[in-house]
Short mmCIF file of C-alpha atoms in Angstrom, two decimals:
data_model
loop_
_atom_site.label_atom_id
_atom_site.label_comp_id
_atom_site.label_asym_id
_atom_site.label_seq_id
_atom_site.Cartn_x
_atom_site.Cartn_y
_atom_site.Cartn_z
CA UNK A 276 40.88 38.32 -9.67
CA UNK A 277 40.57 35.20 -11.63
CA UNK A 278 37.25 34.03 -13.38
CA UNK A 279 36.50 31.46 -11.16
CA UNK A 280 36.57 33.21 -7.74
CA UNK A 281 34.51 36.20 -9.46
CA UNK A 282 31.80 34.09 -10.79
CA UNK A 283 31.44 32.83 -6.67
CA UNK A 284 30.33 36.39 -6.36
CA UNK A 285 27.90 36.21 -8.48
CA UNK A 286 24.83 35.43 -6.06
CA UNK A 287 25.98 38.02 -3.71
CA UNK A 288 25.92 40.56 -6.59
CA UNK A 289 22.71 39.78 -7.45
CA UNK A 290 21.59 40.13 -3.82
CA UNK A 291 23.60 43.57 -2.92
CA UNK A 292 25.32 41.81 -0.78
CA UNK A 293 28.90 42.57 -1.35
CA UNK A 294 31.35 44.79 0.28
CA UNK A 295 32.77 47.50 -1.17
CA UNK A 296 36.04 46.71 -1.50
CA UNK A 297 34.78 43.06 -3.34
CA UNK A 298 32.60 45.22 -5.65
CA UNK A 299 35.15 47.10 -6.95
CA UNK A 300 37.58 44.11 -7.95
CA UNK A 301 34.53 42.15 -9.31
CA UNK A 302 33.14 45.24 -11.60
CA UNK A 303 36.68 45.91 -12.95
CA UNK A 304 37.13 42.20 -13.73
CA UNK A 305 33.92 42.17 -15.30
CA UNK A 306 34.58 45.34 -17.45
CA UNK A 307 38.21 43.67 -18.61
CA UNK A 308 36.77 39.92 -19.01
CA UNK A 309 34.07 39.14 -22.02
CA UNK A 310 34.02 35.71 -20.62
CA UNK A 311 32.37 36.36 -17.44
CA UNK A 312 30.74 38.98 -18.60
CA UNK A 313 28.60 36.84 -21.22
CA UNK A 314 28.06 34.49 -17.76
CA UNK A 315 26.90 37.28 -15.46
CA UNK A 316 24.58 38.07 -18.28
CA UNK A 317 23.45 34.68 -18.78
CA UNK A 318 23.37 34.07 -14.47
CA UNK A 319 21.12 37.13 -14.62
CA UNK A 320 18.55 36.33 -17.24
CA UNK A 321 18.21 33.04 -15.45
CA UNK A 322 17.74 34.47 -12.39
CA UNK A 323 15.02 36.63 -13.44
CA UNK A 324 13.43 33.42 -15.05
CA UNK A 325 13.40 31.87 -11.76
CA UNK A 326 12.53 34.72 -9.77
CA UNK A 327 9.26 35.45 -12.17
CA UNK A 328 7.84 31.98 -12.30
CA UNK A 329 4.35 31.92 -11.60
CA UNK A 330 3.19 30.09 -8.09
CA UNK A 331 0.85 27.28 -9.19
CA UNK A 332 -2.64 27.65 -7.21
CA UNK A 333 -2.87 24.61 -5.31
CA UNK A 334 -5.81 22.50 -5.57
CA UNK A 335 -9.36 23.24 -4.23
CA UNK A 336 -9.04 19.95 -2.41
CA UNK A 337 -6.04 20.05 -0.64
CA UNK A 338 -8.08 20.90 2.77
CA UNK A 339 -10.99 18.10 2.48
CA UNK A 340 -8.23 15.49 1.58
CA UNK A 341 -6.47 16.81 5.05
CA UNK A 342 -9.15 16.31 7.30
CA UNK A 343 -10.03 13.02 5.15
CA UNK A 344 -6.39 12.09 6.78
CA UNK A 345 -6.60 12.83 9.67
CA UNK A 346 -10.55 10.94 10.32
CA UNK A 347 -8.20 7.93 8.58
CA UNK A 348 -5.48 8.26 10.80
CA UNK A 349 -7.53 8.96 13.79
CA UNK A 350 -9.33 6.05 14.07
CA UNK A 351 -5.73 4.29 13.65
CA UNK A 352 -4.41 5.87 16.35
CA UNK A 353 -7.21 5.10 18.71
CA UNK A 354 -6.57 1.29 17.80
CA UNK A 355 -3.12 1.66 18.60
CA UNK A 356 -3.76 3.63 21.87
CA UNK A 357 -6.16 0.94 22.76
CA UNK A 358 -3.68 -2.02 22.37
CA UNK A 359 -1.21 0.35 24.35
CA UNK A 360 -3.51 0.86 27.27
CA UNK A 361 -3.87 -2.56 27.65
CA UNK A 362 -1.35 -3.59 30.63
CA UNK A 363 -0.11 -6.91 28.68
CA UNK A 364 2.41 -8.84 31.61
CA UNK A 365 3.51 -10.98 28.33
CA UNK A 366 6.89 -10.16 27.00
CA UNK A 367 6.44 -9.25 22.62
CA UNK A 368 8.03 -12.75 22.11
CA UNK A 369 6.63 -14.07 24.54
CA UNK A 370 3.31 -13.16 23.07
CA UNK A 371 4.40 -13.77 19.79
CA UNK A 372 5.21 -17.50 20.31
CA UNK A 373 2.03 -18.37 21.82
CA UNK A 374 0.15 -16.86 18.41
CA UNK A 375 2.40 -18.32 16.40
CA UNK A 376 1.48 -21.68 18.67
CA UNK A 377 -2.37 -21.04 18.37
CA UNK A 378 -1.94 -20.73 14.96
CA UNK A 379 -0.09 -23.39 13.95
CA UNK A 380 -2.59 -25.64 16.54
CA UNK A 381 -5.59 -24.33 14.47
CA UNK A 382 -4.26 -25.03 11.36
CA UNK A 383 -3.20 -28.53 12.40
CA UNK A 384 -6.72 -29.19 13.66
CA UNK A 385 -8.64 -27.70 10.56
CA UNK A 386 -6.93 -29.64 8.06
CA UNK A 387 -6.13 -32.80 9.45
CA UNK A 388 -9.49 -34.82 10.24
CA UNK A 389 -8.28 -37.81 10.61
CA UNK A 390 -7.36 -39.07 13.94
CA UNK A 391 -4.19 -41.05 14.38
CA UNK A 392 -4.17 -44.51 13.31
CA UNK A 393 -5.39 -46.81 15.60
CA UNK A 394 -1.68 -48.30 16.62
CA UNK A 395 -1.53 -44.54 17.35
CA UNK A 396 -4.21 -43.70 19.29
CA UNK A 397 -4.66 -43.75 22.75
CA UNK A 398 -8.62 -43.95 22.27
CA UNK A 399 -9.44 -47.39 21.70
CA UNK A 400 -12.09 -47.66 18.37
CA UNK A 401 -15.37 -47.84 18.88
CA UNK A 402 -16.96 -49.37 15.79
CA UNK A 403 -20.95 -49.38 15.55
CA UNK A 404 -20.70 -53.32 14.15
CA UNK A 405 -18.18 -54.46 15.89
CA UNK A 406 -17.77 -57.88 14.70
CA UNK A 407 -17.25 -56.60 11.24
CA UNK A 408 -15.66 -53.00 11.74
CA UNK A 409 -11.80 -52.04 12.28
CA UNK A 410 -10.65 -48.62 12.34
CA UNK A 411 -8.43 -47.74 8.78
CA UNK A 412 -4.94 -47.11 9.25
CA UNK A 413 -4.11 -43.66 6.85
CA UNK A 414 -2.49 -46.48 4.14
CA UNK A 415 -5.67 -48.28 3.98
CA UNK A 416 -8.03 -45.23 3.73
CA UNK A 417 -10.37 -45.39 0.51
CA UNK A 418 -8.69 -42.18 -0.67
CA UNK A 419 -6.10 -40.22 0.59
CA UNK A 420 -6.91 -37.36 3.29
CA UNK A 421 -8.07 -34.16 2.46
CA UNK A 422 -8.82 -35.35 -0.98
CA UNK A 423 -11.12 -32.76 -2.80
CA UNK A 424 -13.75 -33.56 -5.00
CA UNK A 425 -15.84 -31.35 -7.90
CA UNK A 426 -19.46 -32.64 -7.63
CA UNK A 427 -22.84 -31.58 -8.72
CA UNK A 428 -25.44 -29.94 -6.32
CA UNK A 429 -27.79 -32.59 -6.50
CA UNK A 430 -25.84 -35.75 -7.54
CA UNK A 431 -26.90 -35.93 -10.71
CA UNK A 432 -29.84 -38.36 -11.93
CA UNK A 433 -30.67 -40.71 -9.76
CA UNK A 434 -31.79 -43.65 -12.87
CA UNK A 435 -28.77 -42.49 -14.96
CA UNK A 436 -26.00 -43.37 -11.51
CA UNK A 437 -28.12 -46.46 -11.08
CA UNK A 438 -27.46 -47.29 -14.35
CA UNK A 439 -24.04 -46.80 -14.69
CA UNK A 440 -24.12 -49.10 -11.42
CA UNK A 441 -24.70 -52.09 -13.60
CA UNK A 442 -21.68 -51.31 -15.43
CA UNK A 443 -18.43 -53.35 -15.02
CA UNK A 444 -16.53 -51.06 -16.24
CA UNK A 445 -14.90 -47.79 -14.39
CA UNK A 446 -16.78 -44.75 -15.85
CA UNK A 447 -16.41 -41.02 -14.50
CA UNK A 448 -19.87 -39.44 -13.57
CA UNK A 449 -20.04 -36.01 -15.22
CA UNK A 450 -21.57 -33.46 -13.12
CA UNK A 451 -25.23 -32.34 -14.32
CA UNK A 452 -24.61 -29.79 -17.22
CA UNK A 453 -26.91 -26.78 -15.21
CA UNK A 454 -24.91 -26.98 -12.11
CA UNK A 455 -22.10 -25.63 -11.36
CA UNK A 456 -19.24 -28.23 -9.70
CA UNK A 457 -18.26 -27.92 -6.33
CA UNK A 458 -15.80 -29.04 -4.31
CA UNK A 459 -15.49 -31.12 -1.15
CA UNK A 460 -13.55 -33.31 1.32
CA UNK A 461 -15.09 -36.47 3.05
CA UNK A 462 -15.76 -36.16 6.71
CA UNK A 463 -15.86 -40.23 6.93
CA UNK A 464 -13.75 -42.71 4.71
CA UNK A 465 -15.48 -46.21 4.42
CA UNK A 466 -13.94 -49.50 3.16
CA UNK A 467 -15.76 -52.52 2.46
CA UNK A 468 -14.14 -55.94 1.77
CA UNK A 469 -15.27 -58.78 0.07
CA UNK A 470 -18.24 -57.29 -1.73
CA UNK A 471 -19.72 -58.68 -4.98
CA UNK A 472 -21.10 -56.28 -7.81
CA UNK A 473 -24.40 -57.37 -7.25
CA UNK A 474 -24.32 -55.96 -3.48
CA UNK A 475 -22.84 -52.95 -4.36
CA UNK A 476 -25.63 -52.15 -6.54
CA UNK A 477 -28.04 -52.85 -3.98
CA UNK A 478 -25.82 -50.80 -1.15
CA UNK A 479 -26.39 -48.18 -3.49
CA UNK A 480 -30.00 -48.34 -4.36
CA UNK A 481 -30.81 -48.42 -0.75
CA UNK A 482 -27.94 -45.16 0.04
CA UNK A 483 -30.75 -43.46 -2.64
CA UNK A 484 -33.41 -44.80 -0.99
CA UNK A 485 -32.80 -42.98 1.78
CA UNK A 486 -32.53 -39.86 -0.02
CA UNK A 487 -28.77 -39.67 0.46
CA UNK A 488 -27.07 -37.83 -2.50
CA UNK A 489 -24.44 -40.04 -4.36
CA UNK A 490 -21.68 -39.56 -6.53
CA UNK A 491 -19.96 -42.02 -8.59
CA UNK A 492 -16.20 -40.86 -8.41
CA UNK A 493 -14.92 -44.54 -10.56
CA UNK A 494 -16.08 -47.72 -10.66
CA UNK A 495 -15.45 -48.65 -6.55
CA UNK A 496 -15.22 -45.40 -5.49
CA UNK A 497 -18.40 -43.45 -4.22
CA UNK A 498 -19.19 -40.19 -2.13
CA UNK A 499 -22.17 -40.04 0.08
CA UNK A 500 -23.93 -36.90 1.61
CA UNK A 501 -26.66 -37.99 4.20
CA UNK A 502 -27.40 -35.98 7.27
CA UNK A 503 -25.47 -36.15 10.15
CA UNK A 504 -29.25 -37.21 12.25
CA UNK A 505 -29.02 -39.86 9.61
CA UNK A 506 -25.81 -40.90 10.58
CA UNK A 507 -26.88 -44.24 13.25
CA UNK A 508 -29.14 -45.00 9.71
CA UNK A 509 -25.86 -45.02 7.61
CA UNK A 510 -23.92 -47.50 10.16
CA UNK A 511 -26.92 -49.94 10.16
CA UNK A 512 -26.81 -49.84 6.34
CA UNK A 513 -22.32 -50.70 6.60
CA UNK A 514 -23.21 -53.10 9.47
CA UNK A 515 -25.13 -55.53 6.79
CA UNK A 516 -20.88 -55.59 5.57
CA UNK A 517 -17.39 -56.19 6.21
CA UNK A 518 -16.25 -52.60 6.53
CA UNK A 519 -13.77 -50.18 8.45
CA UNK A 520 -14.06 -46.91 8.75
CA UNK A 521 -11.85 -43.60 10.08
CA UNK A 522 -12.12 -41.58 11.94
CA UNK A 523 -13.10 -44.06 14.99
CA UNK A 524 -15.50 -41.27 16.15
CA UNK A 525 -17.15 -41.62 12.58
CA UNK A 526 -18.72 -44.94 14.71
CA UNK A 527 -20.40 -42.24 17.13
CA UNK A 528 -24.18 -41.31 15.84
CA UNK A 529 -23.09 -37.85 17.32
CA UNK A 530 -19.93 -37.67 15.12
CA UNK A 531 -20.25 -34.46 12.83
CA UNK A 532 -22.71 -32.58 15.70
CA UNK A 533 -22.94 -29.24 14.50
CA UNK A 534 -22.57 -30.10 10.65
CA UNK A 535 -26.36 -30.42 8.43
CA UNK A 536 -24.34 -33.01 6.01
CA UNK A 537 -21.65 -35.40 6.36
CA UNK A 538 -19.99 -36.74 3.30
CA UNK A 539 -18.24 -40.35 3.26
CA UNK A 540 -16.03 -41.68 0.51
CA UNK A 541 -16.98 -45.12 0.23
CA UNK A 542 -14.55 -47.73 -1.34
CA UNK A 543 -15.00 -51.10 -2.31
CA UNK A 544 -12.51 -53.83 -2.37
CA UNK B 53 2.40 40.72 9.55
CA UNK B 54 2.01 36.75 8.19
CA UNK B 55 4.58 35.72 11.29
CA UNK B 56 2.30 37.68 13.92
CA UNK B 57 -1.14 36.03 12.34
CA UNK B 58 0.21 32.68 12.15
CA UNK B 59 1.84 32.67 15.56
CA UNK B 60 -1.54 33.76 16.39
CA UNK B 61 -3.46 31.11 14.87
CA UNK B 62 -1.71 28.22 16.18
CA UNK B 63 -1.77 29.69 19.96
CA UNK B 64 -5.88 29.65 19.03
CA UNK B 65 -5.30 25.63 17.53
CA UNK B 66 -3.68 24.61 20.20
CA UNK B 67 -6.24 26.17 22.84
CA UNK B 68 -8.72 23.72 20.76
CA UNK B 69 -9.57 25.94 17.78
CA UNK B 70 -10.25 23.79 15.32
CA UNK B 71 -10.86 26.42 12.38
CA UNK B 72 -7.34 28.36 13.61
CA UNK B 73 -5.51 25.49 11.92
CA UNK B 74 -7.92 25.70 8.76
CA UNK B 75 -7.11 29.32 8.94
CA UNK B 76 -3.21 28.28 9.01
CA UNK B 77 -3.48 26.16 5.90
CA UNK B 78 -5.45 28.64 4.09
CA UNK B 79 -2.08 30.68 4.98
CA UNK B 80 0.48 28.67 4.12
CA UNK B 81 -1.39 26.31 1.57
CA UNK B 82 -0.08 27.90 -1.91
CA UNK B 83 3.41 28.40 -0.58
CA UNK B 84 4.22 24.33 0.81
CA UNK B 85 2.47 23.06 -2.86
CA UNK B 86 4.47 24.61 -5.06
CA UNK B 87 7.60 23.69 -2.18
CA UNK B 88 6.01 20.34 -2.80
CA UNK B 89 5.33 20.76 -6.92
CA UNK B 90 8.94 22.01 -6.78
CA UNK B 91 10.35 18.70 -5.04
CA UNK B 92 8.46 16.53 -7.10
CA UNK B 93 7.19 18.35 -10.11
CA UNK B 94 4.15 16.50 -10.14
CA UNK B 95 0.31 17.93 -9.17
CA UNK B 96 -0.81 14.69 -8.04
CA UNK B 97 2.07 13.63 -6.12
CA UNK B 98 2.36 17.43 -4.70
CA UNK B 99 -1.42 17.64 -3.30
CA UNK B 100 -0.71 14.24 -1.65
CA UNK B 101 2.74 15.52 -0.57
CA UNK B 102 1.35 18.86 1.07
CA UNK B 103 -1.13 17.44 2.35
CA UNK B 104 1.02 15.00 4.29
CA UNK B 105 2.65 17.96 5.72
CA UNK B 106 -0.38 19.63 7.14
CA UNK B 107 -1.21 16.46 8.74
CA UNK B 108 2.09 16.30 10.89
CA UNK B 109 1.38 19.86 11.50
CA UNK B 110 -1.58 18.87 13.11
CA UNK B 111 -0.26 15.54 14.74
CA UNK B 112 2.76 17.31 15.99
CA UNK B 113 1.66 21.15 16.87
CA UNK B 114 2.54 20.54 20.62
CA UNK B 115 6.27 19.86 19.87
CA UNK B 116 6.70 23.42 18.00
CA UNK B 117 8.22 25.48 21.00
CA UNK B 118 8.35 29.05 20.23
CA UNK B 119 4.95 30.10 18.30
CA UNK B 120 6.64 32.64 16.70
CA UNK B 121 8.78 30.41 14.64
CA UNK B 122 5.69 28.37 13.55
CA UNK B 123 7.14 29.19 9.81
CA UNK B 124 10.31 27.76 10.05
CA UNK B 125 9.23 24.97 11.78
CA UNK B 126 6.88 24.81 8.89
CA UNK B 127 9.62 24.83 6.37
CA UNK B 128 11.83 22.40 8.14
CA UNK B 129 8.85 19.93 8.24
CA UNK B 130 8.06 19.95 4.60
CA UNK B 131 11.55 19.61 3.74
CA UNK B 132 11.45 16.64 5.39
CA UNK B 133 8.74 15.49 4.09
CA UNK B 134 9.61 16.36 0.89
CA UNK B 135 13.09 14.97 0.95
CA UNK B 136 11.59 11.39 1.90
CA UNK B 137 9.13 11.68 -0.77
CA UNK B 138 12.24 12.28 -3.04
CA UNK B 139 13.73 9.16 -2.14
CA UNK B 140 10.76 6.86 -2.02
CA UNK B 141 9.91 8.08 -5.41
CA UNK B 142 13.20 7.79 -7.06
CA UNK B 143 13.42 4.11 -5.75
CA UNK B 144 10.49 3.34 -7.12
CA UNK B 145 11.79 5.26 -10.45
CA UNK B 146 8.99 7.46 -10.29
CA UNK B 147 11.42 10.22 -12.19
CA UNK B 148 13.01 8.23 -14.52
CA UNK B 149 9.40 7.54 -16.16
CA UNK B 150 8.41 10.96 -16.17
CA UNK B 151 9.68 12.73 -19.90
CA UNK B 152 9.33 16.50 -20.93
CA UNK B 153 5.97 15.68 -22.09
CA UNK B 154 4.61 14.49 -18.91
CA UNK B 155 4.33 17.78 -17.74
CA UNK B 156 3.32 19.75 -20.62
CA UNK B 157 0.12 20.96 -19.80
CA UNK B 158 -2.58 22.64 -22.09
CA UNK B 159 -2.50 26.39 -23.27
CA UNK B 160 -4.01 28.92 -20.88
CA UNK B 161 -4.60 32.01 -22.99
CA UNK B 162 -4.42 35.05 -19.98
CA UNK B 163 -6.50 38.24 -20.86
CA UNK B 164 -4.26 40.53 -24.00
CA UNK B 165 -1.95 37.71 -24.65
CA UNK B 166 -1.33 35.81 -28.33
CA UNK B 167 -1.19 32.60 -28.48
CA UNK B 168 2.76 32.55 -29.78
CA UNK B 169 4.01 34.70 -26.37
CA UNK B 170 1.64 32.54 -24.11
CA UNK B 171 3.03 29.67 -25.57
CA UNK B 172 6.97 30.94 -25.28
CA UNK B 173 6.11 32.04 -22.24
CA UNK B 174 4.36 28.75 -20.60
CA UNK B 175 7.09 26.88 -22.43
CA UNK B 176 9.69 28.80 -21.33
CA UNK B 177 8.26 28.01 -17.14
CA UNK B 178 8.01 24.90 -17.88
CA UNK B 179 11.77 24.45 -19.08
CA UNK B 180 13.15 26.48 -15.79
CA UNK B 181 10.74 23.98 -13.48
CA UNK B 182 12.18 21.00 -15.22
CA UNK B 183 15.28 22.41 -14.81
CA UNK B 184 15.02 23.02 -11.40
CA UNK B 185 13.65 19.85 -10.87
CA UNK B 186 16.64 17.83 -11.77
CA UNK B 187 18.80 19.35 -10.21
CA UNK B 188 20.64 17.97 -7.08
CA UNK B 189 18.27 17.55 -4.14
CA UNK B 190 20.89 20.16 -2.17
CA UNK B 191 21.05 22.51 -5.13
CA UNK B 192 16.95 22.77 -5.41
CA UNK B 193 16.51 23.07 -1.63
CA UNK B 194 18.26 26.82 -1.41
CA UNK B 195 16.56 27.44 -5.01
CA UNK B 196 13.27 26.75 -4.21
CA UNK B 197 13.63 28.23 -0.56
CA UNK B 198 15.42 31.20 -1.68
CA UNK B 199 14.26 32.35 -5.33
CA UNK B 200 10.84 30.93 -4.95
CA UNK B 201 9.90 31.09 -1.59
CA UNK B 202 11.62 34.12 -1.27
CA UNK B 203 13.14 33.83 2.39
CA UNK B 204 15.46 35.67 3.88
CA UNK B 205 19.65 33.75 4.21
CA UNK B 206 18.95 33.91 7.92
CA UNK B 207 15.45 32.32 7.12
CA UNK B 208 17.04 29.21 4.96
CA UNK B 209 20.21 28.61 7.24
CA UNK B 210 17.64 28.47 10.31
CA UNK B 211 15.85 25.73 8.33
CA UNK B 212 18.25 23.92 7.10
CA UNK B 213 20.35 23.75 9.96
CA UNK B 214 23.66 25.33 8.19
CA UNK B 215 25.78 28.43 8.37
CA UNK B 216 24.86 31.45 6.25
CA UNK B 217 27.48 31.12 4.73
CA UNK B 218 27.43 27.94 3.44
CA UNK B 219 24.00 28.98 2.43
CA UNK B 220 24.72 31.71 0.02
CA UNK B 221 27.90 29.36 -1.32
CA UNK B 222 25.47 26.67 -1.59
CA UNK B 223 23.28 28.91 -3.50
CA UNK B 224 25.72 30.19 -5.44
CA UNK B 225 26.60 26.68 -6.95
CA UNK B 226 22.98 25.48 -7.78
CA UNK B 227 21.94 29.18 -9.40
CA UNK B 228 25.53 28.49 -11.97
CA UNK B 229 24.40 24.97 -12.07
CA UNK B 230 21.09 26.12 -13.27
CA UNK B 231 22.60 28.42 -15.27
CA UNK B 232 24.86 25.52 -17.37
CA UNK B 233 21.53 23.51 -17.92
CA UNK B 234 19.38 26.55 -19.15
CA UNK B 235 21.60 28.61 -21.40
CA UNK B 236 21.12 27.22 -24.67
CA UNK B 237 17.01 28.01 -24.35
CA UNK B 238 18.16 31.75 -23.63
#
């Protein structure tokens, strides 16, 4: 017998499991060979090892942690049995397109304001003073869409922007030290032509007058919040101007229903 | 008999018996952890692993066909289970971050013993497990099903879907391959 085809006996040794006749040829080659006889030791001792290890107690929360799985997975399978009960005549990519449509719509509509530009638009623009007001083409808007801006809560104080006001020079308004910024997009983008310092300053006085918060972004470049019931109060105020504004339903006095406070980003040229 | 009580318990589960299949894990709780522990070597992973198993138990009681085999069934989930535990873990190299120390765990001093045997002796499971644990995943199946589970050839080749034969051969090759990695700590 060579030593490789006796040590493939060695589990059946170990388990009794060997014929007579195979017993016999292994023991002799066992009792003539030191090699495998050092290995059948060695096979042995590990064997016991193995055989003798201690089972580990499993842990006292294995069977809470089960049922904790199962509540979980229950309430995920009643989901899913849910959706499948519901008889849906839509094919998957069928259905799949038309969310993939709805959300692309949504997010089109959510982050685009502005309607087209008036070359555009089907609508024609209805401007509160018409003999002065246009509707602004996207190029000519005071800032560019979707702009965002960090303001104060309470747009600052009211003598320190009037101030500033009387400045020629472009300053930045800092937001009021106790506040913390936030940020915001105009609903309404105003510009108004041919306007002399001295106007602007009283455009502005009266825009505070009115209790409207207002924010000095540079030297021509001002954010207004005013409530949208104030809104008809706001066009009187452009209306003393030459001025265009977008969208052309910012002309409406019901533009922004459903919104407190409107914010317009007035620029002037 | 364990095979009579168990086939008993899940007729009672799947009659609605909710405590039967308590009953079943309380049976066969110790036995698929350290199946699990032996797979994966660690506690953490192990509990989640077993637990895993119970729950397709549960989930999937209605497929087992002949109640009476309700243990190999058992076996041939968790190996399963177990096996595709492996593999996720060992992508994630879950085993190549694990060293010797990583399962060292502290001294537990059993009633009579000194500290030097308990030692030798914790030291010297801990070696074998490691040991085991490396091994190849085919090697540690018929070792852990066989020398630590205890089953019976007929028991393993039923859940592992092979011949006896190839079984005890198979055997044969991971106890000498266990042998080769353990001999110098003998």
């Amino acid at each position: 017998m060579q030593c490789t085809e006796a040590q493939t006996l060695f589990t059946d040794f170990a388990d009794n499991t060997l014929g007579r006749e195979e017993l016999h040829v292994l023991t002799d080659h066992l009792l003539g060979c030191q090699t495998c006889a050092k290995e059948w030791r060695e096979f042995q001792q590990i064997l016991s090892l193995v055989r003798n290890l201690e089972t580990q107690t499993p842990p006292a929360d294995l069977l809470p942690g089960i049922h904790a799985k199962l509540a979980q997975r229950g309430i995920f399978d009643r989901a899913w049995a849910l959706v499948k009960s519901l008889n849906f005549s839509l094919s998957i990519p069928a259905a799949a397109t038309i969310f993939t449509l709805a959300m692309l719509a949504g997010f089109l509509l959510k982050t685009s304001p502005l309607e087209p530009p008036a070359a555009l638009s089907s609508r024609p623009a209805r401007i509160s003073a018409k003999s002065h007001g246009e509707v602004l083409t996207p190029r000519r808007l005071p800032i560019a869409p979707n702009t965002m801006f960090a303001v104060s809560h309470d747009g600052g104080s009211r003598n320190e922007l009037l101030a500033s006001l009387a400045q020629t020079a472009p300053t930045t308004r800092r937001p009021a030290a106790d506040h913390t910024p936030r940020l915001l997009s105009p609903d309404i983008h105003v510009l108004i032509e041919k306007i002399d310092h001295e106007s602007q300053v009283v455009l502005c006085r009266e825009i505070v007058r009115h209790n409207w918060q207002l924010h000095r972004i540079t030297a021509n470049l001002f954010l207004v919040h005013l409530p949208q019931a104030e809104l008809g109060n706001f066009h009187e105020l452009l209306g003393r101007h030459h001025y265009a504004l977008a969208p052309a339903a910012a002309a409406e006095a019901r533009f922004g229903y459903g919104k407190t406070v409107l914010t317009a980003a007035i620029r002037f040229e | 008999m364990p095979y009579q009580e168990a086939a008993q318990l899940v007729r009672a589960f799947r009659q609605g018996d909710q405590q039967a299949f308590n009953r079943l894990v309380a049976l066969y709780q110790r036995k698929i952890y350290n199946l699990a522990l032996g797979y994966v070597k660690q506690e953490d992973e192990a509990k989640d692993l077993a637990q895993d198993i119970f729950v397709t138990v549960f989930r999937q009681i209605d497929k087992l066909k002949d109640e009476s085999k309700f243990g190999a069934w058992l076996y041939q989930l968790a190996m399963n289970h177990c096996r595709n535990r492996y593999q996720k873990l060992r992508r994630r190299g879950f085993f190549s971050n694990q060293s010797l120390d990583d399962t060292e765990t502290g001294l537990n001093l059993s009633s009579g013993a000194t500290p030097e045997k308990e030692y030798e002796r914790q030291n010297t499971s801990r070696l074998v497990r490691e040991a085991i644990a490396s091994l190849a995943p085919a090697e540690k199946e018929v070792i852990l099903l066989r020398d630590l589970q205890e089953l019976s050839y007929e028991e393993i080749s039923e859940i592992l879907g092979l011949p006896m034969g190839t079984v005890k051969s198979k055997l044969n090759r991971a106890r000498l391959a266990l042998k080769n990695r353990l001999k110098h700590f003998l």
